[in-house]
Short mmCIF file of C-alpha atoms in Angstrom, two decimals:
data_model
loop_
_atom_site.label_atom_id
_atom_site.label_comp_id
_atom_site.label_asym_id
_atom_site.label_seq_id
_atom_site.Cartn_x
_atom_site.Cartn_y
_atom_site.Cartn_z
CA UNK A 375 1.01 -1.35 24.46
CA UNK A 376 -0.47 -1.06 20.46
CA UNK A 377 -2.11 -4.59 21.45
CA UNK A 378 -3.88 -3.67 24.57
CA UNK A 379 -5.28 -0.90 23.04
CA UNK A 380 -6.54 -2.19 20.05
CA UNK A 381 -7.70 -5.50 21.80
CA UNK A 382 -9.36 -2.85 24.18
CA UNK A 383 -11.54 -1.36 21.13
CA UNK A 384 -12.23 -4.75 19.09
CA UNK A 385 -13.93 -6.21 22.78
CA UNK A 386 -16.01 -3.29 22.98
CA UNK A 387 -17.44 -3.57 19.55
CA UNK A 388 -17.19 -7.46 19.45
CA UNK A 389 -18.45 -8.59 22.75
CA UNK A 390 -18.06 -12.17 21.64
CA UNK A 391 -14.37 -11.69 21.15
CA UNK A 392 -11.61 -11.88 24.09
CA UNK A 393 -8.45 -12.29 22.19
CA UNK A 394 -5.53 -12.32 22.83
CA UNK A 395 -4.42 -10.49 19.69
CA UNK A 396 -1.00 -11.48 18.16
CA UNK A 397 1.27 -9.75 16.79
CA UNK A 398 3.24 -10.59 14.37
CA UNK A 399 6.57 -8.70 13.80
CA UNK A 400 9.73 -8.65 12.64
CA UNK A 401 12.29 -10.56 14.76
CA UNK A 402 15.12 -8.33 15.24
CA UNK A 403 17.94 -7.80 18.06
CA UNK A 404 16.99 -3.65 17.97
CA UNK A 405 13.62 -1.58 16.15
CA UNK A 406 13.99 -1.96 12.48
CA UNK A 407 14.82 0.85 10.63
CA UNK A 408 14.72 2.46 7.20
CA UNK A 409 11.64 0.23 6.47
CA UNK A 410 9.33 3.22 4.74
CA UNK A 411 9.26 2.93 1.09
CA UNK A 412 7.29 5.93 -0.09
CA UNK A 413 7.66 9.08 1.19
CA UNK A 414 5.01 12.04 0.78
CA UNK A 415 5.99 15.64 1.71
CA UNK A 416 3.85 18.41 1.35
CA UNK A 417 5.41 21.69 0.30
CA UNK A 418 5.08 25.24 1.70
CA UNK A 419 6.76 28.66 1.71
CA UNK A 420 9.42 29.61 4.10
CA UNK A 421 10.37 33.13 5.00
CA UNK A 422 13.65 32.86 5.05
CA UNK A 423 14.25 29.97 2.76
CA UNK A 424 11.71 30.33 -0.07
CA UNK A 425 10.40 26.64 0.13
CA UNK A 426 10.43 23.61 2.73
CA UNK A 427 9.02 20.14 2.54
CA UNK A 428 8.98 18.17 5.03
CA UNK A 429 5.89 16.10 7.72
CA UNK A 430 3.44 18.19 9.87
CA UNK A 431 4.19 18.49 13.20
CA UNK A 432 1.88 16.36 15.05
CA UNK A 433 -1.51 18.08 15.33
CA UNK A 434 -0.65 20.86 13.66
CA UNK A 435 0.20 21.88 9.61
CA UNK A 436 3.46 23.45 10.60
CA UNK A 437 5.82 21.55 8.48
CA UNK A 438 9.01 19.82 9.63
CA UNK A 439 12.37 19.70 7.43
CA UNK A 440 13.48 16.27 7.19
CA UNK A 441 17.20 16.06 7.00
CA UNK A 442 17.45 12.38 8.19
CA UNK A 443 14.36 9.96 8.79
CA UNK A 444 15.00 6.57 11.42
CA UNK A 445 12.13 4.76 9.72
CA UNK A 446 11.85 5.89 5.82
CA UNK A 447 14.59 4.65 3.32
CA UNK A 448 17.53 6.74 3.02
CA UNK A 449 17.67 7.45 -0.81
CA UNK A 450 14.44 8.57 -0.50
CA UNK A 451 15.44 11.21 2.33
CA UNK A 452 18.01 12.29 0.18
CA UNK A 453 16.12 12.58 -3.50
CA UNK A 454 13.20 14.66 -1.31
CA UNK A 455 15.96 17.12 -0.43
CA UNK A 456 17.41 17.14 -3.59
CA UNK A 457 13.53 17.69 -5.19
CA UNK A 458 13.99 20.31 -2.95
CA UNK A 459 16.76 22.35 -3.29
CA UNK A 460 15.82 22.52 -7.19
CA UNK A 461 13.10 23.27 -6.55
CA UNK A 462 14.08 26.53 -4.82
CA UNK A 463 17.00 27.18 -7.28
CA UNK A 464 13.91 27.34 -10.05
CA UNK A 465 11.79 29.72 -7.71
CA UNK A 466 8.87 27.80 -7.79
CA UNK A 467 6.15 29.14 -5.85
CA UNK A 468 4.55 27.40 -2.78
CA UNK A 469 0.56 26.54 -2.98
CA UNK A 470 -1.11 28.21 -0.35
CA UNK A 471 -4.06 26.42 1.32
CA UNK A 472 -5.45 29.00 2.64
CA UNK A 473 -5.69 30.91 -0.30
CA UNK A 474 -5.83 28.58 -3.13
CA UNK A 475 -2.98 30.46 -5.22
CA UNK A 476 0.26 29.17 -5.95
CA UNK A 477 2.10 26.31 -7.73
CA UNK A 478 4.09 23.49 -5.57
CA UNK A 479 2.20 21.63 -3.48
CA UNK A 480 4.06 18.56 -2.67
CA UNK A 481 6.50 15.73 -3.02
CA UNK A 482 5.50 11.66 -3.28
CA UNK A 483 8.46 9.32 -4.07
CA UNK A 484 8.96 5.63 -3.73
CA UNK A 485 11.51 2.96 -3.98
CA UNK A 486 11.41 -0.60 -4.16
CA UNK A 487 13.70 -2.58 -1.93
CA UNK A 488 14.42 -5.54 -4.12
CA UNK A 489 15.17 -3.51 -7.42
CA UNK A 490 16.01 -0.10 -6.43
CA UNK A 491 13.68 1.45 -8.85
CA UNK A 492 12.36 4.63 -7.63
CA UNK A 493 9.64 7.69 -8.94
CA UNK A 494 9.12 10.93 -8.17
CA UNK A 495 6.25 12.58 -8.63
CA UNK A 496 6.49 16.40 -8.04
CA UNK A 497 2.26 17.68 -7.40
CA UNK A 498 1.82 21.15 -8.85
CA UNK A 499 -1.38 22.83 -9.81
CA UNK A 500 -2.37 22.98 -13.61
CA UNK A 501 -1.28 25.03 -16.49
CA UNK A 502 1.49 25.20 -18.62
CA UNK A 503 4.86 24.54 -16.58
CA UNK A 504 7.80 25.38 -19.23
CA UNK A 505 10.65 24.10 -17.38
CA UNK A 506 8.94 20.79 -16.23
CA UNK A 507 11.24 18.88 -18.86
CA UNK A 508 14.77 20.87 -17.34
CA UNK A 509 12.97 19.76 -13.77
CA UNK A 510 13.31 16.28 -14.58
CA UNK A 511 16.34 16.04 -16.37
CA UNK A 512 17.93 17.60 -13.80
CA UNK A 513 16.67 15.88 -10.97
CA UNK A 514 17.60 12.31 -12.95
CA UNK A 515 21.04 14.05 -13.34
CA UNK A 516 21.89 14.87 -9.49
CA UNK A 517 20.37 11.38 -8.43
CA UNK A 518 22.81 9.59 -10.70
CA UNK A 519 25.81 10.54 -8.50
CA UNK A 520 24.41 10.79 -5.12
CA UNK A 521 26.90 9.61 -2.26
CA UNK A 522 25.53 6.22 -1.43
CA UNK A 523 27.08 3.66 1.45
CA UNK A 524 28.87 0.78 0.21
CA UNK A 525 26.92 -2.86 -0.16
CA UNK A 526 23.41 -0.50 0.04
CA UNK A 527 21.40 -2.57 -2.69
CA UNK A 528 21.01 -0.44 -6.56
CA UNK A 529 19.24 2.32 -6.49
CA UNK A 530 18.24 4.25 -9.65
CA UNK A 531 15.48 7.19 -10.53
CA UNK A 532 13.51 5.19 -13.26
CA UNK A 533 10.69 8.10 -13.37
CA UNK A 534 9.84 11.43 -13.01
CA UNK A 535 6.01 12.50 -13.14
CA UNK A 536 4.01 15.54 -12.51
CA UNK A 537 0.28 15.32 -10.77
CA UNK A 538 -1.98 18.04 -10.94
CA UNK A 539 -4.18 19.05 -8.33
CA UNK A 540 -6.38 21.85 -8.19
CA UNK A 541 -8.53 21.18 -5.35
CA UNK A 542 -8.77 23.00 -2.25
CA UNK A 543 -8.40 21.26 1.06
CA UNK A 544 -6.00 18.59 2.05
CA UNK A 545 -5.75 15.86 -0.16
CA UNK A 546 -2.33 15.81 -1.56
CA UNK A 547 -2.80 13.97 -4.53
CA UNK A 548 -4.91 14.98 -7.91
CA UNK A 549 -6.20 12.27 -10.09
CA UNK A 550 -4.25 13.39 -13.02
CA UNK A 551 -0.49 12.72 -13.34
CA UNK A 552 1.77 13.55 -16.07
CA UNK A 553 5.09 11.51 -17.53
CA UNK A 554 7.97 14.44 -17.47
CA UNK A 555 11.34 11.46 -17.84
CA UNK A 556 11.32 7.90 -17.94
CA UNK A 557 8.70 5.62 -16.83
CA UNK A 558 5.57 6.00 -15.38
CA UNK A 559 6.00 2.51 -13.38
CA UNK A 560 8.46 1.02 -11.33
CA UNK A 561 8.81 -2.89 -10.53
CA UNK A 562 9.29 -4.89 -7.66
CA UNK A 563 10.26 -8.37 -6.81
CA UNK A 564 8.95 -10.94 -4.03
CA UNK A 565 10.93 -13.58 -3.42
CA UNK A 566 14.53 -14.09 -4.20
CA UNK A 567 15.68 -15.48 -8.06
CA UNK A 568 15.86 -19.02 -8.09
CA UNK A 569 19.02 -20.92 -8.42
CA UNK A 570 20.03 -22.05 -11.79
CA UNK A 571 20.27 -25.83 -10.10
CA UNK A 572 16.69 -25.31 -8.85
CA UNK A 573 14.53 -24.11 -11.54
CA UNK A 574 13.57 -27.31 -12.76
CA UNK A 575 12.74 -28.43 -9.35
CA UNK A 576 9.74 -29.60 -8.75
CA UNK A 577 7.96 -27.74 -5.88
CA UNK A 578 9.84 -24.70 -6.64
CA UNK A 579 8.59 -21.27 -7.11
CA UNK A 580 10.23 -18.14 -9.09
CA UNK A 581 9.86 -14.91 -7.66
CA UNK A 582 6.86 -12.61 -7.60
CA UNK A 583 6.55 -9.97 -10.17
CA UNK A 584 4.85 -6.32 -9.84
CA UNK A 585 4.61 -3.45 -11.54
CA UNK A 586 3.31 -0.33 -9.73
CA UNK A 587 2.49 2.49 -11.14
CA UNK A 588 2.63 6.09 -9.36
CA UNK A 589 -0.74 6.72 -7.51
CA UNK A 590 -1.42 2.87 -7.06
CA UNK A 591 -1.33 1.76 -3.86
CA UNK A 592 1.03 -0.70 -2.30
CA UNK A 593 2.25 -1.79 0.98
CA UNK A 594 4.53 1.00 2.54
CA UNK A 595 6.43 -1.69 4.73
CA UNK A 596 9.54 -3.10 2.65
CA UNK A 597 9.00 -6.93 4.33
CA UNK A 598 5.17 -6.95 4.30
CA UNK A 599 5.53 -10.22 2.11
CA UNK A 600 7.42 -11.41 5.52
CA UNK A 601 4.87 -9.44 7.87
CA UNK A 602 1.68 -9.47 6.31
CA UNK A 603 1.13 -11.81 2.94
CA UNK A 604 2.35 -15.03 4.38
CA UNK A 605 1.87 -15.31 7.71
CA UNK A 606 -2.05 -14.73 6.82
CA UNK A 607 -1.47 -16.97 4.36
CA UNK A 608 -0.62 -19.55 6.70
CA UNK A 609 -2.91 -18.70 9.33
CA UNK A 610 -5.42 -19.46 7.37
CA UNK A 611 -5.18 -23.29 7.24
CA UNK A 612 -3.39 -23.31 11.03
CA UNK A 613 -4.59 -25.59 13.57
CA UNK A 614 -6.90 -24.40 15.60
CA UNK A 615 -7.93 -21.62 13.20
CA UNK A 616 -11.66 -21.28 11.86
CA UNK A 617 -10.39 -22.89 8.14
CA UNK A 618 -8.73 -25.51 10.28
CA UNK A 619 -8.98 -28.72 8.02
CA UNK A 620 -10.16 -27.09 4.90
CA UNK A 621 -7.71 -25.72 1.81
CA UNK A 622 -8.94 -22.32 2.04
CA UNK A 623 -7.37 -21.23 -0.93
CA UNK A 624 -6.84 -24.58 -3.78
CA UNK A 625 -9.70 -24.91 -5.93
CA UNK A 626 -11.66 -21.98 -4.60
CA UNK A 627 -13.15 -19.15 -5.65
CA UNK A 628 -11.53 -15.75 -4.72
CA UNK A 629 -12.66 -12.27 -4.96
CA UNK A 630 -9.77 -9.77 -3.87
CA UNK A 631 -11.79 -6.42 -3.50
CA UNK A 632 -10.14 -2.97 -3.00
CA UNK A 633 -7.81 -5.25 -4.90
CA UNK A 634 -5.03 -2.23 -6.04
CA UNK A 635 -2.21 -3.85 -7.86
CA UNK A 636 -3.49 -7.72 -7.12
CA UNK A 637 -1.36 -8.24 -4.37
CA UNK A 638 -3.49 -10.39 -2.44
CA UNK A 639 -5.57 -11.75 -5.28
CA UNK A 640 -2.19 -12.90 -7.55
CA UNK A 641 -0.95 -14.66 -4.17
CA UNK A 642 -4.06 -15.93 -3.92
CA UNK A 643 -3.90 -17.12 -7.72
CA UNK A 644 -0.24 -18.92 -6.81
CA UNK A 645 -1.34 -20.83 -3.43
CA UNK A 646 -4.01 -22.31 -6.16
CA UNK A 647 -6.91 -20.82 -6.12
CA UNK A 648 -9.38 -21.89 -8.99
CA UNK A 649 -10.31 -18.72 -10.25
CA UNK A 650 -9.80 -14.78 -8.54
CA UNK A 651 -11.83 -11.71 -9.48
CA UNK A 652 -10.05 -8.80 -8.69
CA UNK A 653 -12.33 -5.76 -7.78
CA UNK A 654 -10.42 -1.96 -7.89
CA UNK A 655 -12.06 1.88 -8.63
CA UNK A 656 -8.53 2.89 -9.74
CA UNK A 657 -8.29 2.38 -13.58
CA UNK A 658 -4.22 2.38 -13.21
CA UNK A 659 -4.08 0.08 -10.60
CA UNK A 660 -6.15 -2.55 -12.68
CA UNK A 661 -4.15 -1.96 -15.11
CA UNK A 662 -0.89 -2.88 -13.26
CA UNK A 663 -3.27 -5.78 -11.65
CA UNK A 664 -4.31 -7.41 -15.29
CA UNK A 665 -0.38 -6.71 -15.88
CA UNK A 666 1.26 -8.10 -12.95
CA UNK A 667 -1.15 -11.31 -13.74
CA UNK A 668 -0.18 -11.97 -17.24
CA UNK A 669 3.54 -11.56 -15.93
CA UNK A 670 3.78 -14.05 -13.58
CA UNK A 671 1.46 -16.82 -15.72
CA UNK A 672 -2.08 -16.71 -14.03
CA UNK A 673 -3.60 -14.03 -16.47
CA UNK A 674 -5.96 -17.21 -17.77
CA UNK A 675 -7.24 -17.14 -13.51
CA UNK A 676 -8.01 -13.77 -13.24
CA UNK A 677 -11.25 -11.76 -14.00
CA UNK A 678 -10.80 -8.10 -13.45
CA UNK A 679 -13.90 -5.31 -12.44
CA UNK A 680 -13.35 -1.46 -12.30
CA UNK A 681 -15.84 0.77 -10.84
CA UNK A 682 -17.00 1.13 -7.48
CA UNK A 683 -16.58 -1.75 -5.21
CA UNK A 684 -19.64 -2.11 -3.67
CA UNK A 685 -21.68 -1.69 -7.12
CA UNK A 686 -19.39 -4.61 -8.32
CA UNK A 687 -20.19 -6.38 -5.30
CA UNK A 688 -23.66 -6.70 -5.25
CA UNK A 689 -23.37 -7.80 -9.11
CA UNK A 690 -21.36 -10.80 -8.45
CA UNK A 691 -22.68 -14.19 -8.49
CA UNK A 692 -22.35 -16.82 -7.27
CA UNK A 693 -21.37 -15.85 -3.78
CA UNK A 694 -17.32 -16.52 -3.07
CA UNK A 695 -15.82 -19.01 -1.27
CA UNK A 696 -13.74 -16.47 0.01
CA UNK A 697 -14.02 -12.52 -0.29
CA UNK A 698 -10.79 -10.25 0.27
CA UNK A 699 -11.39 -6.72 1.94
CA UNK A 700 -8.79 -4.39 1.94
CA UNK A 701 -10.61 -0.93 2.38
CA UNK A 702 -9.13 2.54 2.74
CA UNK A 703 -8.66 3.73 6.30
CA UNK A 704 -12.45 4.81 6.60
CA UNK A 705 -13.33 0.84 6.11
CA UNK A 706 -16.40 -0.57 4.01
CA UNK A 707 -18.83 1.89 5.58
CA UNK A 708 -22.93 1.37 4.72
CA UNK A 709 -22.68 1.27 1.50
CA UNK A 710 -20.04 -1.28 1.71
CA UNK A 711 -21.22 -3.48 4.33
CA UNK A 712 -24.31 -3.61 2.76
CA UNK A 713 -22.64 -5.06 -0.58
CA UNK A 714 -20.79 -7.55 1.29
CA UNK A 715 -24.07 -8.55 3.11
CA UNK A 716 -25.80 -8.98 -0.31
CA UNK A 717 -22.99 -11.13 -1.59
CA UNK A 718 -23.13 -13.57 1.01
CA UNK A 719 -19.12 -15.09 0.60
CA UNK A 720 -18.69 -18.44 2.76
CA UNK A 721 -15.41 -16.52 4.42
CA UNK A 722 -14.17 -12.97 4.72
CA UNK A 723 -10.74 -11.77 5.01
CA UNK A 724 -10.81 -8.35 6.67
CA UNK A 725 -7.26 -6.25 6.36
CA UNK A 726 -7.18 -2.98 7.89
CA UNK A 727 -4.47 0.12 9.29
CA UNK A 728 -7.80 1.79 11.22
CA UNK A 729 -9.02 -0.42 14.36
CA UNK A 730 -11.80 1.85 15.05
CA UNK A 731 -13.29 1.12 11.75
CA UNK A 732 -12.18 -2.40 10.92
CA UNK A 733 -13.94 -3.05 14.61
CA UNK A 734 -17.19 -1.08 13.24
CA UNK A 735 -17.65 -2.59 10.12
CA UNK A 736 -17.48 -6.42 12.01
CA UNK A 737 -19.98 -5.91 14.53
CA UNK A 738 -22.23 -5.01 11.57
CA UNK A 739 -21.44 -7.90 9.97
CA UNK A 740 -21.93 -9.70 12.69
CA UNK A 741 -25.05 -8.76 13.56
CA UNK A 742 -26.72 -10.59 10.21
CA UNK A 743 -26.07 -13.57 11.81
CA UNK A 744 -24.04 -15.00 8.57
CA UNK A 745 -20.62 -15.26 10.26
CA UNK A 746 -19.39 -16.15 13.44
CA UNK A 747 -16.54 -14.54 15.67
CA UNK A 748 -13.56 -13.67 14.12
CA UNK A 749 -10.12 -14.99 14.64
CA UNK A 750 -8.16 -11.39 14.35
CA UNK A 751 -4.19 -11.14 13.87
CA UNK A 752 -1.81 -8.17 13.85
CA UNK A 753 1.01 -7.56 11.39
CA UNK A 754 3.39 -5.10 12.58
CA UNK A 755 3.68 -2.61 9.35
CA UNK A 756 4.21 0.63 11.55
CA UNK A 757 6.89 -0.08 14.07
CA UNK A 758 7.90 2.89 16.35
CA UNK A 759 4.43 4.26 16.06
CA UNK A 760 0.70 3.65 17.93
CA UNK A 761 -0.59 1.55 14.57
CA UNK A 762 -0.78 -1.66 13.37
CA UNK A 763 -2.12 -3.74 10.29
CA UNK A 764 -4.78 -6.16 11.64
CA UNK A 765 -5.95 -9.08 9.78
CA UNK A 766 -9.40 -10.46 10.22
CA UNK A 767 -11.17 -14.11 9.45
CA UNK A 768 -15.10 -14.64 9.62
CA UNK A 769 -16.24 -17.77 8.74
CA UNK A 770 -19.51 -18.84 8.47
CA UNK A 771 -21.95 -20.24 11.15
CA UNK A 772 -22.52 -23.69 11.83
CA UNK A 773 -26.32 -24.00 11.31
CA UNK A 774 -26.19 -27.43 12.75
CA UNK A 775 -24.30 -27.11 15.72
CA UNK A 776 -26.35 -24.07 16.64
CA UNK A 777 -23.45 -21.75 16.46
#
């Protein structure tokens, strides 16, 4: 099982720790399904059909035509192929990685389940691409009157953009992107709208707002509000837990780093937190972040840094009452731990996809002697596969009762 054999790794680097780790997951009669909301295919040439796009074949780069998909959403399954096949009736050349030359190199499309807003982002290599406009237009055109099952919720192609990448090796993704039709963002909602009879209520909340633009990250799992945001939420202040009998959240001060499009910090912001600094390298995403805050009413809580996160880091002062990691899979390595080590925050909240290194990065932490133990949960973002989201709490030592 996923939790024996990440409970297996986090006991070998934390020798303190004996779990059990929970899992928290979705509670369904049968595996969910469809719950993907991005999708990214790379692209290469076929010899008998020009192009295909698909997933690598596991441990190899031999790529695999997706026709149907049990856990991405169906519209996007269906506007990849479509990208696809016009992309083949335009002859557009497949980049080689071997050999640097060529033009296509990839599909990355995303849909949000609430609105039904989707982008696609076609990733070519640079220069002048004269039909990039018909692409678009085109594409928008075929995705309008796609065969769709009754009662699906709305779906609609609000965007089309091209990102350019030039690099060698296999990162998908350039830094640059484009605008060829429509927006450049799509939006999501958390939460469902309030009644008319309840808006005046007190007590109750609207819905969350986000805008997301392509190349910011954002939770691939269509229910990680349900999976992820508030059941750590919750855990937080649950009996028994480390922040058991302390608001860990109202009146405090926050610092969301690896912060991406606030989702974290602006939760954060709405369970009452006093004041959040968001921390994010990606200029875009901070952008969406500042955006996303003014949206929903807490831009007057937010304070927003962009540059490296663990230059930011060691700048900050005073130290947290609570600091919000959500690195990339490689974790906060050195240079990061070292940051957070400088910074000193009261309590940590460790989110990671990559067990190996979210296991890594808290024995080093642990080893300062700052924080004690952690209390470590598992959201279930990856269902039918090997990973899982784990959530982390390190709180500080008790200096007086010799912890």
């Amino acid at each position: 099982m996923r939790q024996q054999a990440a409970s297996a790794v986090l006991s070998d680097a934390l020798p303190g720790w004996s779990g059990p780790l929970e899992l928290q997951h979705e509670l369904a009669k049968r595996p969910p399904r469809h719950f993907r909301n991005r999708v990214l295919y790379p692209v290469q040439a076929h010899p008998l059909q020009g192009l295909t796009a698909g997933l690598y074949r596991q441990g190899t780069h031999e790529l695999v035509e997706i026709e149907s998909c049990e856990t991405q959403d169906p519209d996007l399954t269906e506007l990849a192929r479509l990208g696809l096949r016009l992309a083949k009736e335009m002859k557009l050349r497949a980049w080689d990685e071997k050999t640097g030359e060529g033009f296509l190199r990839a599909f990355d499309l995303r849909v949000m389940e609430s609105t039904g807003e989707a982008l696609f982002t076609i990733v070519t290599t640079g220069g002048v691409w004269d039909r990039s406009r018909e692409f678009a237009q085109e594409l928008k055109a075929r995705a309008e009157v796609l065969e769709r099952p009754r009662g699906r919720r709305p779906f609609e192609l609000v965007g089309v953009l091209r990102n350019l990448n030039d690099e060698r090796g296999n990162r998908v993704l350039g830094r640059k992107s484009l605008p060829l039709l429509g927006r450049d963002y799509q939006m999501d909602r958390v939460g469902k709208p309030l009644p008319r009879a309840k808006k005046d209520r007190k007590g109750a909340l609207p819905p969350l707002w986000f805008r997301v633009s392509a190349g910011s990250f954002y939770q691939s799992h269509k229910k990680a509000d349900l999976l992820l945001y508030k059941p750590m939420f919750e855990a937080l202040a649950a009996p028994g837990s480390p922040m058991d009998g302390e608001d860990p959240i109202r009146g405090k001060r926050v610092v969301d780093a690896y912060a991406g499009v606030g989702s974290f910090g602006l939760r954060a912001a709405r369970a009452g937190a006093g004041r959040v600094e968001l921390v994010e390298e990606n200029p875009r995403a901070m952008k969406d972040a500042v955006e996303n805050f003014r949206r929903n009413g807490y831009a007057d809580l937010g304070e927003c840094h962009v540059g490296r996160t663990a230059e930011i880091l060691r700048s900050l002062e005073p130290a947290p009452d609570l600091l919000i990691l959500d690195p990339p899979r490689a974790g906060l390595l050195e240079e990061g731990i070292d940051a957070v080590l400088a910074l000193e925050p009261r309590w940590i909240l460790y989110v990671s996809c990559h067990v190996q290194s979210l296991a890594r990065d808290c024995a080093a932490l642990l080893e300062s002697g700052k924080w004690q133990q952690p209390s470590i949960r598992a959201a279930d973002l990856f269902p039918r596969t090997r990973h899982m989201e784990l959530v982390t709490l390190l709180g500080p030592v008790d200096r007086e009762a010799g912890v």
